[in-house]
Amino acid sequence: MACSYVLTPNPTKLNLSFAPSDLDAPSPSSSVSFTNTKQGRRSKLSSTNSSISDTTTTLLNFPNYPSPNPIIPEKDTSRWNPLQRAASAALDFAETALLKRERSKPLPKTVDPRHQISGNYAPVPEQPVKSSLSVDGKIPDCIDGVYLRNGANPLFEPVSGHHLFDGDGMVHAVKITNGEASYSCRFTETERLVQEKQIGSPIFPKAIGELHGHSGIARLMLFYARGLFGLLNHKNGTGVANAGLVYFHDRLLAMSEDDLPYQVRITDNGDLETVGRFDFDGQLNSAMIAHPKIDPVTKEMFALSYDVVKKPYLKYFRFSPDGEKSPDVEIPLASPTMMHDFAITENFVVIPDQQVVFQLSDMFLGKSPVKYDAEKISRFGILPRNAKDASEMVWVESPETFCFHLWNAWDSPETDEVVVIGSCMTPADSIFNECDEQLDSVLSEIRLNLKTGKSTRRTIIPGSDQMNLEAGMVNRNLLGRKTRYAYLAIAEPWPKVSGFAKVDLSTGKVKNHFYGGKKFGGEPFFLPRGLESDGEDDGYIMSFVHDEESWESELQIVNAVTMELEATVKLPSRVPYGFHGTFVNSADMLNQA
């Protein structure tokens, strides 16, 4: 039985249902379904070869806020003793009262599920491998492996606030061999997801959608009380693994910055299996951000870990090619700071300390713990890659700079500078907090002078050609070295992506590829043609694209030199807009741990 996802266009009410139909037949109506009942969950940890889509569930509807009778999904209590059942009932009663209070007020759009997961942001069920997909054009012979992209895909209907970033991680995979393509998508079986499936309810609090104000404090108390009574186990992580993907140390790792990475194995036929939480053989005991950097020459991996509760708020570490971790370098910060990304050069790591911070005490004032600190001056820390402590850190201020992503950085010894390429976003906290001001994401070159401690910033693209550019990459074979080109998503109309741009970072000249019509995509992934590449841009750009008129999805493959469409792989089911991806070649697939 497959799952039919029917999401009605009405923004105040989502019609949620499973039906025995085939997702190969797309529906132009927006559609979504969630598991939320005892009948609609699998009672034990699923085998990675079985699909969550092989379940049934009742018809659900989002309540029209305010709702007088919020309902918590029925739980499976068969494994609990009488004390646990009583505790669960009492805590559920308290949560129902909390939900009723929350729903007496309208949710801001930034955490309203009717906005955050509507249209093609709505979740889809798992899909087993479907082979021999239709291809328009010819897939280049050099593409041999699996293109993978991560994204947020909530399994359960949100009962309260929900931000796009809160969804459970799902990886979409297109395996290409000899011009033939197959597709599959699977949830990453995080500790959080496994426990919620066993219980049959979304009981883990959502970091952005629910943990704000007094109700956020109440949710944390309920969560830890459930842990105290053994109704759940929060000691093995609470992350969703929905943001980044990296292939390192013979492993595909799915990551979000709130937990350890999860190892996902690619099967011979292109399916995906979650191996489990990966701590590098006991070496990693803290969360790791979703954008680690792999040096293309040394093959080392560099990473950060930040903590919003206790010091040290930030740690830096690296891994040798065989997975041996360095000691942590504790980086002193005055307050916990949003640290989504960073950069490396041949000699340094470049760490942004920006104005979006965490202030948990604001929750006691009824506010969001994520805030823009107008009194703080943004700065970048430049630290030697092999540093053993933070004593060699050089801080360079860069006022009013907030880059959610940094695309590359390199050393400029002739000017005593480190050059950083990033998209500077204003308002800085608009992704997390509702704001009437228009969002701008401006591709910029930031030069950090190590001798004077001064910085400069210039807009790379001339004003007449300016556009929002967010999500993308450079040729990863040149990461940390001077690059000429960046391939970036055209995030217009925000937050949708209407195409991607190939930007000459030295001249500001732009070549655009637009998907056309009502087609929108996500992050463009640049894949070099191979070891015999003739130039930095000799390769192909891959991106999932969704047609909001036909309700069909596809994988587009574009020649990065000519910016012409080479091939389109027609996908058997809808692919929601998502986050970041990677490519694993066939040789690496054979060598997976």
mmCIF file with all atom_site columns, C-alpha atoms in Angstrom, residues 135-310:
data_model
loop_
_atom_site.group_PDB
_atom_site.id
_atom_site.type_symbol
_atom_site.label_atom_id
_atom_site.label_alt_id
_atom_site.label_comp_id
_atom_site.label_asym_id
_atom_site.label_entity_id
_atom_site.label_seq_id
_atom_site.pdbx_PDB_ins_code
_atom_site.Cartn_x
_atom_site.Cartn_y
_atom_site.Cartn_z
_atom_site.occupancy
_atom_site.B_iso_or_equiv
_atom_site.pdbx_formal_charge
_atom_site.auth_seq_id
_atom_site.auth_comp_id
_atom_site.auth_asym_id
_atom_site.auth_atom_id
_atom_site.pdbx_PDB_model_num
ATOM 1   C CA . VAL A 1 135 ? 15.452 10.380 -18.817 1.00 0.00 ? 135 VAL A CA 1
ATOM 2   C CA . ASP A 1 136 ? 15.158 13.307 -21.222 1.00 0.00 ? 136 ASP A CA 1
ATOM 3   C CA . GLY A 1 137 ? 18.496 14.012 -22.899 1.00 0.00 ? 137 GLY A CA 1
ATOM 4   C CA . LYS A 1 138 ? 21.650 12.071 -22.074 1.00 0.00 ? 138 LYS A CA 1
ATOM 5   C CA . ILE A 1 139 ? 23.259 11.696 -18.660 1.00 0.00 ? 139 ILE A CA 1
ATOM 6   C CA . PRO A 1 140 ? 27.005 12.392 -19.021 1.00 0.00 ? 140 PRO A CA 1
ATOM 7   C CA . ASP A 1 141 ? 29.123 9.232  -18.944 1.00 0.00 ? 141 ASP A CA 1
ATOM 8   C CA . CYS A 1 142 ? 31.334 10.598 -16.155 1.00 0.00 ? 142 CYS A CA 1
ATOM 9   C CA . ILE A 1 143 ? 28.448 10.636 -13.664 1.00 0.00 ? 143 ILE A CA 1
ATOM 10  C CA . ASP A 1 144 ? 28.676 7.285  -11.914 1.00 0.00 ? 144 ASP A CA 1
ATOM 11  C CA . GLY A 1 145 ? 27.430 7.077  -8.339  1.00 0.00 ? 145 GLY A CA 1
ATOM 12  C CA . VAL A 1 146 ? 24.680 8.462  -6.118  1.00 0.00 ? 146 VAL A CA 1
ATOM 13  C CA . TYR A 1 147 ? 23.474 12.032 -5.720  1.00 0.00 ? 147 TYR A CA 1
ATOM 14  C CA . LEU A 1 148 ? 22.003 12.478 -2.234  1.00 0.00 ? 148 LEU A CA 1
ATOM 15  C CA . ARG A 1 149 ? 20.167 15.376 -0.655  1.00 0.00 ? 149 ARG A CA 1
ATOM 16  C CA . ASN A 1 150 ? 19.010 15.833 2.914   1.00 0.00 ? 150 ASN A CA 1
ATOM 17  C CA . GLY A 1 151 ? 15.873 17.591 4.096   1.00 0.00 ? 151 GLY A CA 1
ATOM 18  C CA . ALA A 1 152 ? 13.263 18.010 6.828   1.00 0.00 ? 152 ALA A CA 1
ATOM 19  C CA . ASN A 1 153 ? 10.263 15.678 6.625   1.00 0.00 ? 153 ASN A CA 1
ATOM 20  C CA . PRO A 1 154 ? 8.134  15.411 9.807   1.00 0.00 ? 154 PRO A CA 1
ATOM 21  C CA . LEU A 1 155 ? 6.726  11.917 10.323  1.00 0.00 ? 155 LEU A CA 1
ATOM 22  C CA . PHE A 1 156 ? 4.062  13.090 12.771  1.00 0.00 ? 156 PHE A CA 1
ATOM 23  C CA . GLU A 1 157 ? 1.564  15.890 12.452  1.00 0.00 ? 157 GLU A CA 1
ATOM 24  C CA . PRO A 1 158 ? 2.782  18.836 14.538  1.00 0.00 ? 158 PRO A CA 1
ATOM 25  C CA . VAL A 1 159 ? 0.628  19.374 17.612  1.00 0.00 ? 159 VAL A CA 1
ATOM 26  C CA . SER A 1 160 ? 1.960  22.886 18.205  1.00 0.00 ? 160 SER A CA 1
ATOM 27  C CA . GLY A 1 161 ? 4.565  25.230 16.739  1.00 0.00 ? 161 GLY A CA 1
ATOM 28  C CA . HIS A 1 162 ? 6.750  23.844 13.965  1.00 0.00 ? 162 HIS A CA 1
ATOM 29  C CA . HIS A 1 163 ? 9.631  25.405 12.034  1.00 0.00 ? 163 HIS A CA 1
ATOM 30  C CA . LEU A 1 164 ? 10.814 23.963 8.738   1.00 0.00 ? 164 LEU A CA 1
ATOM 31  C CA . PHE A 1 165 ? 14.149 23.090 10.395  1.00 0.00 ? 165 PHE A CA 1
ATOM 32  C CA . ASP A 1 166 ? 12.352 20.942 13.016  1.00 0.00 ? 166 ASP A CA 1
ATOM 33  C CA . GLY A 1 167 ? 11.336 18.121 10.657  1.00 0.00 ? 167 GLY A CA 1
ATOM 34  C CA . ASP A 1 168 ? 12.735 14.596 10.795  1.00 0.00 ? 168 ASP A CA 1
ATOM 35  C CA . GLY A 1 169 ? 15.662 13.980 8.463   1.00 0.00 ? 169 GLY A CA 1
ATOM 36  C CA . MET A 1 170 ? 14.951 12.297 5.138   1.00 0.00 ? 170 MET A CA 1
ATOM 37  C CA . VAL A 1 171 ? 17.579 11.579 2.483   1.00 0.00 ? 171 VAL A CA 1
ATOM 38  C CA . HIS A 1 172 ? 16.629 11.454 -1.202  1.00 0.00 ? 172 HIS A CA 1
ATOM 39  C CA . ALA A 1 173 ? 18.945 9.463  -3.472  1.00 0.00 ? 173 ALA A CA 1
ATOM 40  C CA . VAL A 1 174 ? 19.334 9.156  -7.241  1.00 0.00 ? 174 VAL A CA 1
ATOM 41  C CA . LYS A 1 175 ? 21.747 6.406  -8.294  1.00 0.00 ? 175 LYS A CA 1
ATOM 42  C CA . ILE A 1 176 ? 23.211 6.803  -11.773 1.00 0.00 ? 176 ILE A CA 1
ATOM 43  C CA . THR A 1 177 ? 25.150 4.060  -13.571 1.00 0.00 ? 177 THR A CA 1
ATOM 44  C CA . ASN A 1 178 ? 25.769 3.775  -17.321 1.00 0.00 ? 178 ASN A CA 1
ATOM 45  C CA . GLY A 1 179 ? 23.202 6.461  -18.011 1.00 0.00 ? 179 GLY A CA 1
ATOM 46  C CA . GLU A 1 180 ? 20.470 4.618  -16.080 1.00 0.00 ? 180 GLU A CA 1
ATOM 47  C CA . ALA A 1 181 ? 18.870 6.185  -12.997 1.00 0.00 ? 181 ALA A CA 1
ATOM 48  C CA . SER A 1 182 ? 16.975 4.943  -9.930  1.00 0.00 ? 182 SER A CA 1
ATOM 49  C CA . TYR A 1 183 ? 15.425 6.796  -6.995  1.00 0.00 ? 183 TYR A CA 1
ATOM 50  C CA . SER A 1 184 ? 14.687 6.137  -3.327  1.00 0.00 ? 184 SER A CA 1
ATOM 51  C CA . CYS A 1 185 ? 14.094 8.157  -0.167  1.00 0.00 ? 185 CYS A CA 1
ATOM 52  C CA . ARG A 1 186 ? 14.340 7.076  3.467   1.00 0.00 ? 186 ARG A CA 1
ATOM 53  C CA . PHE A 1 187 ? 14.071 8.604  6.911   1.00 0.00 ? 187 PHE A CA 1
ATOM 54  C CA . THR A 1 188 ? 17.296 8.706  8.861   1.00 0.00 ? 188 THR A CA 1
ATOM 55  C CA . GLU A 1 189 ? 16.387 6.539  11.831  1.00 0.00 ? 189 GLU A CA 1
ATOM 56  C CA . THR A 1 190 ? 17.508 8.870  14.599  1.00 0.00 ? 190 THR A CA 1
ATOM 57  C CA . GLU A 1 191 ? 17.079 7.975  18.259  1.00 0.00 ? 191 GLU A CA 1
ATOM 58  C CA . ARG A 1 192 ? 14.346 10.584 18.352  1.00 0.00 ? 192 ARG A CA 1
ATOM 59  C CA . LEU A 1 193 ? 12.450 9.145  15.387  1.00 0.00 ? 193 LEU A CA 1
ATOM 60  C CA . VAL A 1 194 ? 12.758 5.549  16.572  1.00 0.00 ? 194 VAL A CA 1
ATOM 61  C CA . GLN A 1 195 ? 11.380 6.371  20.030  1.00 0.00 ? 195 GLN A CA 1
ATOM 62  C CA . GLU A 1 196 ? 8.543  8.480  18.674  1.00 0.00 ? 196 GLU A CA 1
ATOM 63  C CA . LYS A 1 197 ? 7.549  5.670  16.320  1.00 0.00 ? 197 LYS A CA 1
ATOM 64  C CA . GLN A 1 198 ? 7.617  3.160  19.172  1.00 0.00 ? 198 GLN A CA 1
ATOM 65  C CA . ILE A 1 199 ? 5.444  5.396  21.348  1.00 0.00 ? 199 ILE A CA 1
ATOM 66  C CA . GLY A 1 200 ? 3.280  6.625  18.482  1.00 0.00 ? 200 GLY A CA 1
ATOM 67  C CA . SER A 1 201 ? 3.488  10.329 19.264  1.00 0.00 ? 201 SER A CA 1
ATOM 68  C CA . PRO A 1 202 ? 5.794  13.341 18.642  1.00 0.00 ? 202 PRO A CA 1
ATOM 69  C CA . ILE A 1 203 ? 6.948  13.673 22.249  1.00 0.00 ? 203 ILE A CA 1
ATOM 70  C CA . PHE A 1 204 ? 10.408 15.190 21.692  1.00 0.00 ? 204 PHE A CA 1
ATOM 71  C CA . PRO A 1 205 ? 10.242 19.010 21.835  1.00 0.00 ? 205 PRO A CA 1
ATOM 72  C CA . LYS A 1 206 ? 10.995 20.905 18.632  1.00 0.00 ? 206 LYS A CA 1
ATOM 73  C CA . ALA A 1 207 ? 14.001 23.134 19.098  1.00 0.00 ? 207 ALA A CA 1
ATOM 74  C CA . ILE A 1 208 ? 12.706 26.114 17.111  1.00 0.00 ? 208 ILE A CA 1
ATOM 75  C CA . GLY A 1 209 ? 8.958  25.608 16.824  1.00 0.00 ? 209 GLY A CA 1
ATOM 76  C CA . GLU A 1 210 ? 8.190  24.841 20.458  1.00 0.00 ? 210 GLU A CA 1
ATOM 77  C CA . LEU A 1 211 ? 11.035 25.976 22.728  1.00 0.00 ? 211 LEU A CA 1
ATOM 78  C CA . HIS A 1 212 ? 10.188 29.621 23.154  1.00 0.00 ? 212 HIS A CA 1
ATOM 79  C CA . GLY A 1 213 ? 8.641  31.615 25.963  1.00 0.00 ? 213 GLY A CA 1
ATOM 80  C CA . HIS A 1 214 ? 6.966  30.158 29.028  1.00 0.00 ? 214 HIS A CA 1
ATOM 81  C CA . SER A 1 215 ? 5.442  27.311 27.028  1.00 0.00 ? 215 SER A CA 1
ATOM 82  C CA . GLY A 1 216 ? 8.937  26.301 25.922  1.00 0.00 ? 216 GLY A CA 1
ATOM 83  C CA . ILE A 1 217 ? 10.021 26.001 29.538  1.00 0.00 ? 217 ILE A CA 1
ATOM 84  C CA . ALA A 1 218 ? 6.921  23.935 30.271  1.00 0.00 ? 218 ALA A CA 1
ATOM 85  C CA . ARG A 1 219 ? 7.679  21.651 27.325  1.00 0.00 ? 219 ARG A CA 1
ATOM 86  C CA . LEU A 1 220 ? 11.215 21.061 28.564  1.00 0.00 ? 220 LEU A CA 1
ATOM 87  C CA . MET A 1 221 ? 9.876  20.192 32.018  1.00 0.00 ? 221 MET A CA 1
ATOM 88  C CA . LEU A 1 222 ? 7.393  17.731 30.506  1.00 0.00 ? 222 LEU A CA 1
ATOM 89  C CA . PHE A 1 223 ? 10.125 16.202 28.363  1.00 0.00 ? 223 PHE A CA 1
ATOM 90  C CA . TYR A 1 224 ? 12.542 15.619 31.218  1.00 0.00 ? 224 TYR A CA 1
ATOM 91  C CA . ALA A 1 225 ? 9.730  14.395 33.475  1.00 0.00 ? 225 ALA A CA 1
ATOM 92  C CA . ARG A 1 226 ? 8.930  11.737 30.881  1.00 0.00 ? 226 ARG A CA 1
ATOM 93  C CA . GLY A 1 227 ? 12.584 10.796 30.908  1.00 0.00 ? 227 GLY A CA 1
ATOM 94  C CA . LEU A 1 228 ? 12.571 10.589 34.692  1.00 0.00 ? 228 LEU A CA 1
ATOM 95  C CA . PHE A 1 229 ? 9.729  8.045  34.584  1.00 0.00 ? 229 PHE A CA 1
ATOM 96  C CA . GLY A 1 230 ? 11.432 6.036  31.834  1.00 0.00 ? 230 GLY A CA 1
ATOM 97  C CA . LEU A 1 231 ? 8.816  6.929  29.215  1.00 0.00 ? 231 LEU A CA 1
ATOM 98  C CA . LEU A 1 232 ? 11.602 8.018  26.873  1.00 0.00 ? 232 LEU A CA 1
ATOM 99  C CA . ASN A 1 233 ? 15.396 8.131  26.759  1.00 0.00 ? 233 ASN A CA 1
ATOM 100 C CA . HIS A 1 234 ? 16.956 11.502 26.006  1.00 0.00 ? 234 HIS A CA 1
ATOM 101 C CA . LYS A 1 235 ? 20.523 10.430 26.801  1.00 0.00 ? 235 LYS A CA 1
ATOM 102 C CA . ASN A 1 236 ? 21.263 9.170  23.283  1.00 0.00 ? 236 ASN A CA 1
ATOM 103 C CA . GLY A 1 237 ? 20.589 12.434 21.512  1.00 0.00 ? 237 GLY A CA 1
ATOM 104 C CA . THR A 1 238 ? 17.585 14.412 20.386  1.00 0.00 ? 238 THR A CA 1
ATOM 105 C CA . GLY A 1 239 ? 18.730 15.552 16.940  1.00 0.00 ? 239 GLY A CA 1
ATOM 106 C CA . VAL A 1 240 ? 16.908 15.209 13.625  1.00 0.00 ? 240 VAL A CA 1
ATOM 107 C CA . ALA A 1 241 ? 19.901 14.767 11.234  1.00 0.00 ? 241 ALA A CA 1
ATOM 108 C CA . ASN A 1 242 ? 18.097 16.736 8.526   1.00 0.00 ? 242 ASN A CA 1
ATOM 109 C CA . ALA A 1 243 ? 20.568 19.360 7.307   1.00 0.00 ? 243 ALA A CA 1
ATOM 110 C CA . GLY A 1 244 ? 23.946 18.262 5.939   1.00 0.00 ? 244 GLY A CA 1
ATOM 111 C CA . LEU A 1 245 ? 25.540 15.245 4.289   1.00 0.00 ? 245 LEU A CA 1
ATOM 112 C CA . VAL A 1 246 ? 29.216 14.400 4.015   1.00 0.00 ? 246 VAL A CA 1
ATOM 113 C CA . TYR A 1 247 ? 31.119 11.323 2.881   1.00 0.00 ? 247 TYR A CA 1
ATOM 114 C CA . PHE A 1 248 ? 34.159 10.817 5.103   1.00 0.00 ? 248 PHE A CA 1
ATOM 115 C CA . HIS A 1 249 ? 36.143 7.912  6.526   1.00 0.00 ? 249 HIS A CA 1
ATOM 116 C CA . ASP A 1 250 ? 34.250 5.494  4.232   1.00 0.00 ? 250 ASP A CA 1
ATOM 117 C CA . ARG A 1 251 ? 30.930 6.612  5.693   1.00 0.00 ? 251 ARG A CA 1
ATOM 118 C CA . LEU A 1 252 ? 27.992 8.717  4.578   1.00 0.00 ? 252 LEU A CA 1
ATOM 119 C CA . LEU A 1 253 ? 27.080 10.947 7.518   1.00 0.00 ? 253 LEU A CA 1
ATOM 120 C CA . ALA A 1 254 ? 23.756 12.781 7.957   1.00 0.00 ? 254 ALA A CA 1
ATOM 121 C CA . MET A 1 255 ? 23.954 15.747 10.306  1.00 0.00 ? 255 MET A CA 1
ATOM 122 C CA . SER A 1 256 ? 22.167 18.493 12.164  1.00 0.00 ? 256 SER A CA 1
ATOM 123 C CA . GLU A 1 257 ? 24.035 20.707 14.581  1.00 0.00 ? 257 GLU A CA 1
ATOM 124 C CA . ASP A 1 258 ? 22.093 19.508 17.622  1.00 0.00 ? 258 ASP A CA 1
ATOM 125 C CA . ASP A 1 259 ? 23.525 15.981 17.781  1.00 0.00 ? 259 ASP A CA 1
ATOM 126 C CA . LEU A 1 260 ? 26.222 13.572 16.697  1.00 0.00 ? 260 LEU A CA 1
ATOM 127 C CA . PRO A 1 261 ? 26.152 12.581 13.020  1.00 0.00 ? 261 PRO A CA 1
ATOM 128 C CA . TYR A 1 262 ? 24.281 9.483  11.865  1.00 0.00 ? 262 TYR A CA 1
ATOM 129 C CA . GLN A 1 263 ? 25.863 6.937  9.563   1.00 0.00 ? 263 GLN A CA 1
ATOM 130 C CA . VAL A 1 264 ? 23.714 5.986  6.573   1.00 0.00 ? 264 VAL A CA 1
ATOM 131 C CA . ARG A 1 265 ? 24.710 3.121  4.295   1.00 0.00 ? 265 ARG A CA 1
ATOM 132 C CA . ILE A 1 266 ? 23.993 3.112  0.564   1.00 0.00 ? 266 ILE A CA 1
ATOM 133 C CA . THR A 1 267 ? 23.039 -0.348 -0.654  1.00 0.00 ? 267 THR A CA 1
ATOM 134 C CA . ASP A 1 268 ? 24.180 -1.827 -3.952  1.00 0.00 ? 268 ASP A CA 1
ATOM 135 C CA . ASN A 1 269 ? 20.865 -1.011 -5.603  1.00 0.00 ? 269 ASN A CA 1
ATOM 136 C CA . GLY A 1 270 ? 20.776 2.585  -4.308  1.00 0.00 ? 270 GLY A CA 1
ATOM 137 C CA . ASP A 1 271 ? 18.583 2.155  -1.240  1.00 0.00 ? 271 ASP A CA 1
ATOM 138 C CA . LEU A 1 272 ? 19.473 3.706  2.123   1.00 0.00 ? 272 LEU A CA 1
ATOM 139 C CA . GLU A 1 273 ? 19.910 2.071  5.535   1.00 0.00 ? 273 GLU A CA 1
ATOM 140 C CA . THR A 1 274 ? 20.557 3.881  8.813   1.00 0.00 ? 274 THR A CA 1
ATOM 141 C CA . VAL A 1 275 ? 23.490 2.271  10.621  1.00 0.00 ? 275 VAL A CA 1
ATOM 142 C CA . GLY A 1 276 ? 23.175 4.485  13.690  1.00 0.00 ? 276 GLY A CA 1
ATOM 143 C CA . ARG A 1 277 ? 24.607 7.379  15.637  1.00 0.00 ? 277 ARG A CA 1
ATOM 144 C CA . PHE A 1 278 ? 28.320 7.668  14.855  1.00 0.00 ? 278 PHE A CA 1
ATOM 145 C CA . ASP A 1 279 ? 30.764 8.881  17.524  1.00 0.00 ? 279 ASP A CA 1
ATOM 146 C CA . PHE A 1 280 ? 33.992 8.015  15.668  1.00 0.00 ? 280 PHE A CA 1
ATOM 147 C CA . ASP A 1 281 ? 34.628 4.996  17.878  1.00 0.00 ? 281 ASP A CA 1
ATOM 148 C CA . GLY A 1 282 ? 33.982 6.854  21.113  1.00 0.00 ? 282 GLY A CA 1
ATOM 149 C CA . GLN A 1 283 ? 36.074 9.918  20.248  1.00 0.00 ? 283 GLN A CA 1
ATOM 150 C CA . LEU A 1 284 ? 33.211 12.377 19.687  1.00 0.00 ? 284 LEU A CA 1
ATOM 151 C CA . ASN A 1 285 ? 31.080 13.149 22.741  1.00 0.00 ? 285 ASN A CA 1
ATOM 152 C CA . SER A 1 286 ? 29.412 16.398 21.683  1.00 0.00 ? 286 SER A CA 1
ATOM 153 C CA . ALA A 1 287 ? 27.230 17.605 18.846  1.00 0.00 ? 287 ALA A CA 1
ATOM 154 C CA . MET A 1 288 ? 28.840 18.509 15.509  1.00 0.00 ? 288 MET A CA 1
ATOM 155 C CA . ILE A 1 289 ? 27.579 21.201 13.170  1.00 0.00 ? 289 ILE A CA 1
ATOM 156 C CA . ALA A 1 290 ? 26.104 20.170 9.824   1.00 0.00 ? 290 ALA A CA 1
ATOM 157 C CA . HIS A 1 291 ? 28.808 21.797 7.670   1.00 0.00 ? 291 HIS A CA 1
ATOM 158 C CA . PRO A 1 292 ? 32.155 20.105 8.380   1.00 0.00 ? 292 PRO A CA 1
ATOM 159 C CA . LYS A 1 293 ? 34.865 20.852 5.812   1.00 0.00 ? 293 LYS A CA 1
ATOM 160 C CA . ILE A 1 294 ? 37.044 18.292 4.053   1.00 0.00 ? 294 ILE A CA 1
ATOM 161 C CA . ASP A 1 295 ? 40.373 19.523 2.719   1.00 0.00 ? 295 ASP A CA 1
ATOM 162 C CA . PRO A 1 296 ? 40.648 18.236 -0.875  1.00 0.00 ? 296 PRO A CA 1
ATOM 163 C CA . VAL A 1 297 ? 44.422 17.743 -0.579  1.00 0.00 ? 297 VAL A CA 1
ATOM 164 C CA . THR A 1 298 ? 45.069 16.470 2.960   1.00 0.00 ? 298 THR A CA 1
ATOM 165 C CA . LYS A 1 299 ? 41.647 14.709 3.193   1.00 0.00 ? 299 LYS A CA 1
ATOM 166 C CA . GLU A 1 300 ? 41.309 15.896 6.804   1.00 0.00 ? 300 GLU A CA 1
ATOM 167 C CA . MET A 1 301 ? 37.869 16.902 8.077   1.00 0.00 ? 301 MET A CA 1
ATOM 168 C CA . PHE A 1 302 ? 37.394 20.027 10.204  1.00 0.00 ? 302 PHE A CA 1
ATOM 169 C CA . ALA A 1 303 ? 34.377 20.693 12.419  1.00 0.00 ? 303 ALA A CA 1
ATOM 170 C CA . LEU A 1 304 ? 32.828 22.796 15.178  1.00 0.00 ? 304 LEU A CA 1
ATOM 171 C CA . SER A 1 305 ? 30.542 22.044 18.095  1.00 0.00 ? 305 SER A CA 1
ATOM 172 C CA . TYR A 1 306 ? 28.528 24.674 19.920  1.00 0.00 ? 306 TYR A CA 1
ATOM 173 C CA . ASP A 1 307 ? 26.593 24.527 23.178  1.00 0.00 ? 307 ASP A CA 1
ATOM 174 C CA . VAL A 1 308 ? 23.733 26.873 24.097  1.00 0.00 ? 308 VAL A CA 1
ATOM 175 C CA . VAL A 1 309 ? 23.612 25.963 27.800  1.00 0.00 ? 309 VAL A CA 1
ATOM 176 C CA . LYS A 1 310 ? 27.081 25.694 29.294  1.00 0.00 ? 310 LYS A CA 1
#
